[in-house]
Amino acid sequence: MFKVLVSDPISDLGIQKLMDADDVIVDKKPGLNEDELVAIIGQYDALLVRSQTRVTARIMEAGKALKVIGRAGVGVDNIDLEAATQRGIIVINAPDGNTITTCEHTFAMMMSVARHIPQAYHKTVGGEWDRKSFVGVELRGKTLGVLGMGRIGSEVAKRAKAFGMEIMGYDPFLTEERAEKMGIRLSSVDDIVRNADFMTVHTPLTPETRHMISRPQFEVMKKGMRIVNCARGGIIDEHALVEAVDQGIVAGAAFDVFEIEPPAADHPFLKHPKIIVTPHLGASTVEAQENVAIDVSEQVLNILREQPFMNAVNMPPIPADVLNKLQPYFGLGEKLGSFVSQLIEGAVEEITVSYAGDLAEVDTQPLTRYVVRGVLSHHLGKDQVNVVNSMHLAKERHVNVVVQKSHVARDFTNSLTVVLKSKTATRQVTGTMLTGYGPRIVQIDRFPVDVAPEGNLILISHNDKPGIIGNVGTLLGNNNVNIATMQVGRELVGGAAIMVLTVDKGASKEVIAELVKLPDLNKAKEINLL
Ligand SMILES: NC(=O)C1=CN([C@@H]2O[C@H](COP(=O)(O)OP(=O)(O)OC[C@H]3O[C@@H](n4cnc5c(N)ncnc54)[C@H](O)[C@@H]3O)[C@@H](O)[C@H]2O)C=CC1
Ligand SMILES: O=C(O)CCC(=O)C(=O)O
């Protein structure tokens, strides 16, 4: 008999399948704290949560029989994925079940902010009949900027068209063809900020999306924009937003999510007349809660019964013989994917992974999944992409994955090359495991190098002229950026060259912009492989 603990309020209808199963006992105990969970988790094979329960490493450590954690929803930021993976606990989510509900909440918020519904309601029930203060705007004919064109963003764009809105969309995986098919204008963040009348964000919260809308964006923003966030707190800088509303740049904002939830009682959004809020209600409909609970219950049952399952967000077991051969390359593969995804410009359309030498002799599928994870996680977030779902996510985003093998490696006993293609560019990087040195990047595009794939790197392309290295060193030194290692690669003396620097701490955008102004320096890019 399997025992399943449900530790958050989850729809009864949704978990009916589990409750009806002859081989399962379900205990519903919502609201337990960490200590209480640690005390009882040892007797359970599965744990079902929504977003309230924080599933910590301590809880997993005590969950000796725990095989699966099911998250009835999308974001798994309340579960320590690393700890789950280390303990071989499968984490599954329900990525599709609340898409429409959250999209509809986005419209509820957009229309409320356009027509001042909450503010007008308050006055009316307070006995005031005030029709002058609440003149709104129509959605028809307005431009909506959508940042993040995944499941929810795409549904928002579809429905906004029915309101007669023009749609500008940005997503690192959105190609010109797909945008055209969807009838939206593929745009940059800057385009959207300068031109949209309404803007809504639908990205995960990643290091790249944190504060993607902040002071620099508000400074150039179209005056009178209305902004909605039903994704994750922190994508829009809350303090900068309040300033922008007070300065009249932003006409109104509607937030379902906060950087810290619940927000403190003195949070500036809570008393601002032009900012409306809901307490993370995006997924809170009867239908969505049933859908996500049904999806997650089905997968939990499959896992307990050792049947095929979907939507795992962490690592599945890999056969021991394959694991032994490939394990040393997993980290390298993921880093190479991440490295080249930070170089490419434009939406990635194809990932080619080429294995040469010894590596070509084994089943490299698990390793390819790591490479694809590295490529995708830079934009989708590390907690969303793992080796179970990386190939599926690539397919979903129309990114073609090609694998090539050659039993002969030119300069090394084995090597791994990752090539990314977008409409406008092709970039590649090759890595190997050097005996005694570990993982190394040995080629970037056509330039041979020898770089450890770790930490903060700066990649510079320049002309092979005397004095460049000194200029770069001086500029970084003056800005307190300490260079740990430096590698220069060139094809021909005096021709095009690249320089790869490992720096102790990341250089600011301003420092990178200063580097590009140096004579004979063509491009500089910061690459984060932490
Ligand atoms: N308020 C609520 O209750 C709910 C919130 N959510 C949140 O909504 C967000 C979107 O969810 P889904 O659409 O299901 O996820 P998704 O994974 O289908 O879509 C996210 C999209 O954001 C894109 N993206 C990543 N970095 C970007 C960047 N820098 N600029 C622009 N786009 C970028 C990705 O390429 C991806 O296409 C997630 O944060 C999720 O946790 C989801 C459900 C309910
Ligand atoms: O369970 C909830 O209500 C939170 C939903 C959410 O934010 C998500 O699925 O990412």
Coordinates of C-alpha atoms and ligand atoms in Angstrom, one line a residue:
M1 CA 0.0 0.0 0.0
F2 CA 1.3 3.5 -1.0
K3 CA 0.8 6.4 1.4
V4 CA 0.3 9.9 -0.1
L5 CA 0.4 13.1 2.0
V6 CA -1.4 16.2 0.7
S7 CA 0.1 19.2 2.6
D8 CA -1.7 22.1 0.9
P9 CA -5.4 22.7 0.1
I10 CA -5.8 20.8 -3.2
S11 CA -9.1 20.2 -4.9
D12 CA -10.8 17.0 -3.7
L13 CA -12.2 16.3 -7.2
G14 CA -8.6 16.6 -8.5
I15 CA -7.2 14.0 -6.2
Q16 CA -10.3 11.7 -6.5
K17 CA -8.3 9.2 -8.6
L18 CA -5.7 8.8 -5.9
M19 CA -8.4 8.5 -3.2
D20 CA -10.2 5.8 -5.3
A21 CA -7.1 3.8 -5.9
D22 CA -7.1 0.4 -4.0
D23 CA -3.4 0.6 -3.5
V24 CA -3.2 4.1 -2.1
I25 CA -4.0 5.8 1.2
V26 CA -4.4 9.6 1.1
D27 CA -3.9 11.8 4.1
K28 CA -4.9 15.5 3.9
K29 CA -3.0 17.6 6.4
P30 CA -2.8 21.2 5.1
G31 CA -0.9 23.9 6.9
L32 CA 1.9 21.9 8.6
N33 CA 5.1 23.7 9.3
E34 CA 8.6 22.3 8.5
D35 CA 9.1 20.5 11.9
E36 CA 5.6 18.9 11.7
L37 CA 6.3 17.7 8.2
V38 CA 9.7 16.3 9.2
A39 CA 8.1 14.4 12.0
I40 CA 5.6 12.6 9.8
I41 CA 7.0 12.5 6.3
G42 CA 9.0 9.3 6.9
Q43 CA 5.8 7.2 6.5
Y44 CA 4.9 8.6 3.0
D45 CA 5.7 7.5 -0.5
A46 CA 4.5 10.7 -2.2
L47 CA 3.9 14.3 -1.2
L48 CA 1.4 16.6 -3.0
V49 CA 1.8 20.3 -2.6
R50 CA 0.6 23.6 -4.1
S51 CA 2.7 26.7 -3.5
Q52 CA 2.4 27.1 0.3
T53 CA 4.5 24.2 1.5
R54 CA 8.2 24.8 1.2
V55 CA 9.7 21.4 0.6
T56 CA 13.1 21.7 2.0
A57 CA 16.2 19.4 2.0
R58 CA 15.4 18.6 5.7
I59 CA 11.9 17.4 4.8
M60 CA 13.3 15.2 2.0
E61 CA 16.1 13.9 4.3
A62 CA 13.4 12.7 6.7
G63 CA 11.3 11.3 3.8
K64 CA 13.1 8.0 3.6
A65 CA 10.3 6.4 1.6
L66 CA 9.6 9.4 -0.5
K67 CA 9.6 8.6 -4.3
V68 CA 7.8 11.5 -5.7
I69 CA 6.8 15.1 -4.9
G70 CA 3.8 16.4 -7.0
R71 CA 3.4 20.2 -7.5
A72 CA -0.2 21.0 -8.4
G73 CA 0.8 24.0 -10.6
V74 CA 3.7 25.3 -12.7
G75 CA 6.4 27.1 -10.6
V76 CA 8.5 24.7 -8.5
D77 CA 10.3 27.4 -6.7
N78 CA 8.9 26.1 -3.4
I79 CA 10.7 22.8 -3.8
D80 CA 14.4 22.2 -3.3
L81 CA 15.0 20.5 -6.7
E82 CA 18.7 19.9 -6.1
A83 CA 18.0 18.0 -2.9
A84 CA 15.2 16.0 -4.5
T85 CA 17.5 15.0 -7.4
Q86 CA 20.3 14.1 -5.0
R87 CA 17.9 11.8 -3.1
G88 CA 16.5 10.4 -6.3
I89 CA 13.0 11.8 -5.6
I90 CA 11.1 12.6 -8.8
V91 CA 9.5 16.1 -8.8
I92 CA 6.6 16.5 -11.2
N93 CA 4.4 19.5 -11.9
A94 CA 1.3 20.3 -13.9
P95 CA 2.5 22.8 -16.5
D96 CA -0.7 23.1 -18.6
G97 CA -3.6 22.9 -16.2
N98 CA -3.7 26.5 -15.1
T99 CA -2.6 28.3 -18.4
I100 CA -6.1 29.5 -19.4
T101 CA -7.0 30.5 -15.9
T102 CA -3.9 32.6 -15.4
C103 CA -4.4 34.1 -18.8
E104 CA -8.0 35.1 -17.9
H105 CA -6.8 36.6 -14.6
T106 CA -4.4 38.7 -16.7
F107 CA -7.4 40.1 -18.6
A108 CA -9.3 40.6 -15.4
M109 CA -6.4 42.7 -14.1
M110 CA -5.8 44.5 -17.4
M111 CA -9.5 45.5 -17.7
S112 CA -9.6 46.5 -14.0
V113 CA -6.6 48.7 -14.4
A114 CA -8.0 50.2 -17.6
R115 CA -11.4 51.0 -16.0
H116 CA -10.4 51.5 -12.3
I117 CA -12.8 48.8 -11.2
P118 CA -11.4 48.2 -7.7
Q119 CA -11.1 51.9 -6.9
A120 CA -14.6 52.6 -8.2
Y121 CA -16.1 49.7 -6.3
H122 CA -14.6 51.0 -3.0
K123 CA -16.0 54.5 -3.4
T124 CA -19.4 53.2 -4.5
V125 CA -19.9 50.8 -1.6
G126 CA -18.6 53.6 0.7
G127 CA -21.6 55.6 -0.3
E128 CA -20.0 58.0 -2.9
W129 CA -21.4 58.3 -6.4
D130 CA -18.3 59.4 -8.1
R131 CA -18.4 59.2 -11.9
K132 CA -15.7 61.8 -12.7
S133 CA -12.7 60.2 -11.1
F134 CA -12.9 56.9 -13.0
V135 CA -12.8 57.7 -16.7
G136 CA -10.9 54.8 -18.2
V137 CA -9.5 53.8 -21.6
E138 CA -10.5 51.2 -24.2
L139 CA -8.3 48.2 -25.0
R140 CA -9.5 48.5 -28.7
G141 CA -6.8 49.9 -30.9
K142 CA -4.2 49.9 -28.2
T143 CA -0.8 48.1 -28.4
L144 CA -0.2 45.3 -25.9
G145 CA 3.4 44.3 -25.3
V146 CA 3.8 40.7 -24.1
L147 CA 7.1 39.7 -22.5
G148 CA 7.3 35.9 -22.5
M149 CA 5.4 34.1 -25.2
G150 CA 5.2 30.7 -23.6
R151 CA 2.0 28.9 -22.7
I152 CA 0.3 31.8 -20.9
G153 CA 1.8 34.7 -22.9
S154 CA 0.6 33.1 -26.2
E155 CA -2.9 32.6 -24.9
V156 CA -3.0 36.3 -23.7
A157 CA -1.9 37.4 -27.2
K158 CA -4.6 35.3 -28.8
R159 CA -7.3 36.8 -26.7
A160 CA -6.0 40.3 -26.9
K161 CA -6.6 40.2 -30.7
A162 CA -10.3 39.6 -30.0
F163 CA -10.3 43.0 -28.1
G164 CA -8.9 44.7 -31.2
M165 CA -5.4 45.1 -29.8
E166 CA -2.1 45.1 -31.7
I167 CA 0.3 42.7 -30.2
M168 CA 4.1 43.1 -29.8
G169 CA 5.8 40.0 -28.4
Y170 CA 9.2 39.2 -27.1
D171 CA 10.6 35.8 -26.1
P172 CA 14.1 34.5 -26.7
F173 CA 12.5 31.5 -28.5
L174 CA 10.1 33.4 -30.6
T175 CA 11.0 33.3 -34.3
E176 CA 9.8 35.6 -37.0
E177 CA 7.8 32.8 -38.6
R178 CA 6.0 31.8 -35.4
A179 CA 5.3 35.5 -34.6
E180 CA 3.9 36.0 -38.1
K181 CA 1.7 32.9 -37.8
M182 CA 0.3 34.2 -34.5
G183 CA -0.3 37.6 -36.1
I184 CA 2.0 39.4 -33.6
R185 CA 4.9 41.8 -34.1
L186 CA 8.2 40.2 -33.0
S187 CA 9.8 43.0 -31.0
S188 CA 12.6 43.7 -28.5
V189 CA 12.0 44.6 -24.9
D190 CA 13.2 48.1 -25.7
D191 CA 10.6 48.4 -28.6
I192 CA 7.9 47.2 -26.3
V193 CA 8.8 49.6 -23.5
R194 CA 8.9 52.5 -25.9
N195 CA 5.8 51.8 -27.9
A196 CA 3.2 49.7 -26.1
D197 CA 0.1 51.1 -24.3
F198 CA -0.2 48.0 -22.1
M199 CA 2.5 45.6 -21.1
T200 CA 2.1 42.2 -19.5
V201 CA 4.9 39.9 -18.3
H202 CA 4.7 36.0 -18.5
T203 CA 8.3 34.8 -18.0
P204 CA 9.7 32.7 -15.1
L205 CA 11.8 34.6 -12.6
T206 CA 15.4 33.9 -13.6
P207 CA 18.6 35.9 -13.0
E208 CA 18.0 37.4 -16.5
T209 CA 14.4 38.3 -16.0
R210 CA 14.8 39.7 -12.4
H211 CA 14.1 43.4 -12.7
M212 CA 14.0 43.2 -16.5
I213 CA 11.7 46.2 -16.2
S214 CA 13.5 48.7 -14.0
R215 CA 14.6 52.3 -13.9
P216 CA 16.4 52.3 -17.3
Q217 CA 13.2 50.9 -18.9
F218 CA 10.9 53.3 -17.1
E219 CA 13.1 56.2 -18.2
V220 CA 12.3 55.5 -21.9
M221 CA 8.8 54.1 -21.5
K222 CA 5.8 55.4 -23.5
K223 CA 4.0 57.8 -21.2
G224 CA 0.7 56.5 -19.8
M225 CA 1.5 52.8 -20.1
R226 CA -0.5 50.3 -18.0
I227 CA 1.4 47.3 -16.7
V228 CA 0.3 43.8 -15.5
N229 CA 2.3 41.2 -13.7
C230 CA 0.6 37.8 -13.1
A231 CA 3.8 35.8 -13.5
R232 CA 6.4 36.2 -10.7
G233 CA 7.2 39.0 -8.3
G234 CA 10.6 40.6 -9.1
I235 CA 10.3 40.5 -12.9
I236 CA 9.3 44.2 -12.6
D237 CA 11.3 46.2 -10.1
E238 CA 8.6 47.2 -7.5
H239 CA 10.4 50.3 -6.2
A240 CA 11.1 51.6 -9.7
L241 CA 7.5 51.0 -10.7
V242 CA 6.2 53.1 -7.8
E243 CA 8.5 55.9 -8.8
A244 CA 7.3 55.6 -12.4
V245 CA 3.7 55.7 -11.4
D246 CA 4.3 58.8 -9.2
Q247 CA 6.1 60.5 -12.0
G248 CA 3.1 59.9 -14.3
I249 CA 5.1 57.6 -16.7
V250 CA 2.9 54.6 -15.8
A251 CA -0.8 55.3 -15.7
G252 CA -1.7 52.2 -13.6
A253 CA -0.4 48.8 -12.7
A254 CA -2.0 45.5 -11.7
F255 CA 0.0 43.0 -9.7
D256 CA -0.9 39.4 -8.7
V257 CA 2.5 38.6 -7.5
F258 CA 5.1 40.2 -5.2
E259 CA 8.9 40.0 -4.7
I260 CA 8.1 38.8 -1.2
E261 CA 4.8 37.0 -0.6
P262 CA 2.8 37.9 1.3
P263 CA 3.9 41.5 1.1
A264 CA 4.7 43.5 4.2
A265 CA 1.8 45.6 5.6
D266 CA 3.6 48.8 4.6
H267 CA 4.4 47.7 1.0
P268 CA 4.0 50.7 -1.2
F269 CA 1.6 48.9 -3.6
L270 CA -1.0 48.3 -0.9
K271 CA -2.0 51.9 -0.5
H272 CA -1.2 53.3 -3.9
P273 CA -4.3 54.7 -5.7
K274 CA -3.1 53.7 -9.1
I275 CA -1.8 50.2 -8.3
I276 CA -4.2 47.3 -7.9
V277 CA -3.3 44.0 -6.4
T278 CA -4.5 40.4 -5.9
P279 CA -3.0 37.8 -3.5
H280 CA -1.4 35.4 -6.1
L281 CA -4.8 34.4 -7.5
G282 CA -3.7 33.7 -11.1
A283 CA -4.3 30.0 -10.9
S284 CA -7.2 30.1 -8.4
T285 CA -10.2 28.9 -10.3
V286 CA -12.2 25.7 -9.6
E287 CA -11.3 24.5 -13.0
A288 CA -7.5 25.1 -12.8
Q289 CA -7.2 23.7 -9.4
E290 CA -9.1 20.5 -10.5
N291 CA -7.0 20.3 -13.7
V292 CA -3.6 20.7 -12.0
A293 CA -4.6 18.2 -9.3
I294 CA -5.9 15.7 -11.8
D295 CA -2.8 16.0 -13.9
V296 CA -0.5 15.7 -10.9
S297 CA -2.4 12.8 -9.3
E298 CA -2.3 10.8 -12.5
Q299 CA 1.5 11.2 -12.7
V300 CA 2.0 10.4 -9.0
L301 CA 0.0 7.2 -9.4
N302 CA 2.1 6.2 -12.5
I303 CA 5.3 6.8 -10.6
L304 CA 4.2 4.8 -7.6
R305 CA 3.1 2.0 -9.8
E306 CA 6.4 2.2 -11.8
Q307 CA 4.6 3.1 -15.0
P308 CA 5.7 5.6 -17.6
F309 CA 5.1 9.2 -16.5
M310 CA 5.3 12.8 -17.8
N311 CA 6.2 16.3 -16.5
A312 CA 9.1 15.3 -14.3
V313 CA 11.2 18.4 -13.6
N314 CA 14.3 16.8 -12.2
M315 CA 16.5 13.9 -13.1
P316 CA 15.4 10.3 -13.8
P317 CA 17.6 7.4 -12.9
I318 CA 20.2 6.5 -15.6
P319 CA 21.5 2.9 -16.0
A320 CA 24.7 2.5 -14.0
D321 CA 26.9 1.5 -17.0
V322 CA 25.8 4.5 -19.0
L323 CA 26.1 6.8 -16.0
N324 CA 29.7 5.7 -15.3
K325 CA 30.8 6.6 -18.9
L326 CA 28.9 9.8 -19.3
Q327 CA 28.8 11.3 -15.8
P328 CA 32.1 13.2 -16.2
Y329 CA 30.7 15.0 -19.2
F330 CA 27.3 16.1 -17.8
G331 CA 28.6 19.3 -16.3
L332 CA 30.8 20.1 -19.3
G333 CA 27.8 19.5 -21.7
E334 CA 25.5 21.7 -19.8
K335 CA 28.2 24.5 -19.5
L336 CA 28.9 24.3 -23.2
G337 CA 25.2 24.7 -23.9
S338 CA 24.9 27.6 -21.5
F339 CA 28.0 29.3 -22.9
V340 CA 26.9 29.2 -26.5
S341 CA 23.3 30.2 -25.7
Q342 CA 24.7 33.4 -24.1
L343 CA 26.7 34.1 -27.3
I344 CA 24.0 33.6 -30.0
E345 CA 21.9 36.5 -31.2
G346 CA 18.3 35.9 -32.3
A347 CA 15.9 33.0 -31.5
V348 CA 17.6 29.6 -31.5
E349 CA 16.3 27.4 -34.2
E350 CA 18.7 24.5 -34.1
I351 CA 21.1 22.9 -31.6
T352 CA 23.6 20.5 -33.1
V353 CA 25.6 18.3 -30.7
S354 CA 28.6 16.6 -32.2
Y355 CA 30.4 13.8 -30.3
A356 CA 33.8 12.8 -31.5
G357 CA 36.2 10.0 -30.4
D358 CA 35.5 7.7 -27.5
L359 CA 32.3 9.5 -26.7
A360 CA 30.7 8.5 -30.0
E361 CA 30.8 4.9 -28.9
V362 CA 28.2 5.1 -26.1
D363 CA 24.6 6.0 -26.0
T364 CA 25.0 9.8 -25.6
Q365 CA 21.2 10.6 -25.3
P366 CA 21.4 11.5 -21.5
L367 CA 24.4 13.8 -22.3
T368 CA 22.5 15.5 -25.1
R369 CA 19.7 16.2 -22.6
Y370 CA 22.3 18.0 -20.4
V371 CA 23.5 20.1 -23.4
V372 CA 20.0 21.1 -24.3
R373 CA 19.2 21.9 -20.7
G374 CA 22.2 24.2 -20.7
V375 CA 21.0 26.0 -23.8
L376 CA 17.4 26.4 -22.7
S377 CA 17.8 27.0 -19.0
H378 CA 19.5 30.4 -19.6
H379 CA 16.1 31.7 -20.7
L380 CA 13.6 29.3 -19.1
G381 CA 15.2 29.1 -15.7
K382 CA 17.2 26.3 -14.2
D383 CA 14.3 25.1 -12.1
Q384 CA 12.1 24.7 -15.1
V385 CA 14.4 22.7 -17.4
N386 CA 16.0 19.4 -16.5
V387 CA 17.3 16.4 -18.2
V388 CA 13.9 14.8 -18.2
N389 CA 12.0 17.6 -19.9
S390 CA 14.8 19.5 -21.9
M391 CA 14.2 17.7 -25.2
H392 CA 10.4 18.1 -24.8
L393 CA 10.8 21.8 -24.1
A394 CA 13.0 22.2 -27.1
K395 CA 10.4 20.5 -29.3
E396 CA 7.7 22.6 -27.8
R397 CA 9.6 25.7 -28.8
H398 CA 10.3 24.4 -32.3
V399 CA 14.0 24.1 -31.6
N400 CA 15.5 21.3 -33.7
V401 CA 18.0 19.1 -31.9
V402 CA 20.5 17.3 -34.2
V403 CA 23.1 14.8 -33.0
Q404 CA 26.2 13.9 -35.0
K405 CA 28.9 11.3 -34.1
S406 CA 32.3 10.7 -35.4
H407 CA 34.6 8.0 -34.1
V408 CA 37.6 10.0 -34.9
A409 CA 38.5 13.1 -32.9
R410 CA 41.0 15.5 -34.4
D411 CA 43.1 16.8 -31.5
F412 CA 41.6 15.0 -28.4
T413 CA 40.6 11.5 -27.5
N414 CA 37.1 12.8 -27.2
S415 CA 35.3 16.1 -27.8
L416 CA 31.9 17.6 -27.7
T417 CA 30.9 20.4 -30.0
V418 CA 27.7 22.4 -29.6
V419 CA 26.5 24.6 -32.5
L420 CA 23.5 26.9 -32.2
K421 CA 21.8 28.4 -35.2
S422 CA 19.4 31.3 -35.3
K423 CA 18.0 33.0 -38.4
T424 CA 20.9 35.5 -38.4
A425 CA 23.8 33.7 -36.7
T426 CA 25.7 30.4 -36.1
R427 CA 27.9 30.1 -33.0
Q428 CA 29.8 27.1 -31.7
V429 CA 31.9 25.9 -28.9
T430 CA 33.9 22.7 -28.4
G431 CA 34.9 21.1 -25.1
T432 CA 36.8 18.1 -23.9
M433 CA 37.9 16.4 -20.6
L434 CA 41.7 16.9 -20.3
T435 CA 43.3 14.2 -18.1
G436 CA 44.6 15.9 -15.0
Y437 CA 42.9 19.2 -15.8
G438 CA 39.2 18.3 -16.1
P439 CA 36.7 20.0 -18.4
R440 CA 38.0 22.6 -20.8
I441 CA 36.6 24.7 -23.6
V442 CA 39.1 24.2 -26.5
Q443 CA 37.5 26.1 -29.3
I444 CA 35.1 29.0 -29.6
D445 CA 33.7 29.5 -33.1
R446 CA 36.9 29.1 -35.2
F447 CA 39.4 30.1 -32.5
P448 CA 41.4 27.6 -30.5
V449 CA 41.5 28.4 -26.7
D450 CA 42.0 26.6 -23.4
V451 CA 39.5 27.8 -20.9
A452 CA 37.9 26.2 -17.8
P453 CA 34.1 26.4 -18.2
E454 CA 33.3 28.0 -14.9
G455 CA 32.6 31.3 -13.2
N456 CA 32.3 34.7 -14.7
L457 CA 33.8 35.1 -18.1
I458 CA 34.2 38.0 -20.5
L459 CA 34.5 37.1 -24.2
I460 CA 36.1 39.8 -26.3
S461 CA 36.5 39.8 -30.1
H462 CA 39.2 42.1 -31.3
N463 CA 41.9 42.7 -33.9
D464 CA 45.2 41.1 -33.2
K465 CA 47.2 44.3 -32.5
P466 CA 49.8 45.1 -29.9
G467 CA 48.5 46.9 -26.8
I468 CA 45.0 45.5 -26.6
I469 CA 45.6 43.2 -23.7
G470 CA 47.1 46.1 -21.7
N471 CA 44.2 48.3 -22.5
V472 CA 41.7 45.7 -21.4
G473 CA 43.6 44.9 -18.2
T474 CA 43.9 48.6 -17.3
L475 CA 40.2 49.3 -17.9
L476 CA 39.1 46.4 -15.9
G477 CA 41.6 47.1 -13.1
N478 CA 40.4 50.7 -12.9
N479 CA 36.9 49.4 -12.5
N480 CA 38.0 47.0 -9.7
V481 CA 37.3 43.9 -11.9
N482 CA 40.1 41.4 -11.1
I483 CA 41.2 39.1 -13.9
A484 CA 41.9 35.6 -12.7
T485 CA 42.9 34.1 -16.1
M486 CA 43.3 35.3 -19.7
Q487 CA 43.4 33.3 -22.9
V488 CA 43.9 34.7 -26.4
G489 CA 43.0 32.8 -29.5
R490 CA 43.7 33.9 -33.1
E491 CA 43.6 32.4 -36.5
L492 CA 46.4 34.5 -38.2
V493 CA 48.9 36.9 -36.9
G494 CA 47.3 40.4 -37.2
G495 CA 43.9 39.0 -38.0
A496 CA 40.7 38.5 -36.1
A497 CA 41.2 37.3 -32.5
I498 CA 39.3 36.5 -29.3
M499 CA 40.2 37.0 -25.7
V500 CA 38.5 35.0 -22.9
L501 CA 38.9 36.4 -19.4
T502 CA 37.9 34.8 -16.1
V503 CA 37.0 37.5 -13.6
D504 CA 36.5 37.2 -9.9
K505 CA 33.2 39.0 -9.9
G506 CA 30.9 39.9 -12.8
A507 CA 31.6 43.2 -14.6
S508 CA 28.7 45.7 -14.8
K509 CA 26.9 46.5 -18.1
E510 CA 28.6 49.9 -17.9
V511 CA 32.1 48.3 -17.8
I512 CA 31.3 46.0 -20.7
A513 CA 30.1 49.1 -22.7
E514 CA 33.4 50.9 -21.9
L515 CA 35.4 47.9 -23.1
V516 CA 33.7 48.0 -26.5
K517 CA 34.9 51.6 -26.9
L518 CA 38.6 50.6 -26.8
P519 CA 40.5 50.8 -30.1
D520 CA 40.5 47.6 -32.2
L521 CA 38.0 45.9 -29.8
N522 CA 34.9 44.8 -31.7
K523 CA 32.6 43.1 -29.2
A524 CA 32.6 42.2 -25.5
K525 CA 30.1 39.9 -23.8
E526 CA 29.8 38.7 -20.3
I527 CA 29.2 35.0 -19.8
N528 CA 28.0 33.5 -16.6
L529 CA 28.8 29.9 -16.0
L530 CA 28.2 29.8 -12.2
Ligands
LIG1 N1 0.0 34.1 -10.9 C1 -0.1 32.8 -10.9 O1 -0.8 32.2 -10.0 C2 0.6 32.0 -11.9 C3 1.8 32.3 -12.3 N2 2.5 31.5 -13.3 C4 3.7 32.0 -13.7 O2 3.6 32.5 -15.1 C5 4.8 32.5 -15.7 C6 4.6 31.9 -17.2 O3 4.1 30.6 -17.1 P1 4.0 29.7 -18.4 O4 3.5 30.5 -19.6 O5 3.3 28.5 -18.0 O6 5.5 29.3 -18.6 P2 6.3 29.0 -20.0 O7 7.6 28.3 -19.6 O8 5.4 28.3 -20.9 O9 6.6 30.4 -20.6 C7 7.6 31.3 -20.1 C8 8.3 31.9 -21.3 O10 9.1 33.0 -20.9 C9 10.2 33.1 -21.8 N3 11.3 33.8 -21.3 C10 12.3 33.4 -20.6 N4 13.2 34.5 -20.4 C11 12.7 35.5 -21.0 C12 13.1 36.9 -21.2 N5 14.2 37.3 -20.7 N6 12.3 37.7 -21.9 C13 11.2 37.2 -22.5 N7 10.7 36.0 -22.4 C14 11.5 35.1 -21.6 C15 10.5 31.6 -22.1 O11 11.2 31.5 -23.3 C16 9.1 31.0 -22.2 O12 8.6 30.9 -23.5 C17 5.7 31.6 -14.8 O13 6.5 32.5 -14.1 C18 4.8 30.9 -13.9 O14 5.4 30.5 -12.7 C19 1.9 30.4 -13.8 C20 0.7 30.0 -13.4 C21 -0.1 30.7 -12.3
LIG2 O1 -0.9 27.2 -6.8 C1 -1.0 28.4 -7.0 O2 -2.0 29.0 -6.8 C2 0.2 29.1 -7.6 C3 0.2 29.0 -9.1 C4 1.5 29.4 -9.7 O3 2.0 30.5 -9.4 C5 2.2 28.5 -10.6 O4 1.6 27.5 -11.0 O5 3.3 28.9 -11.0

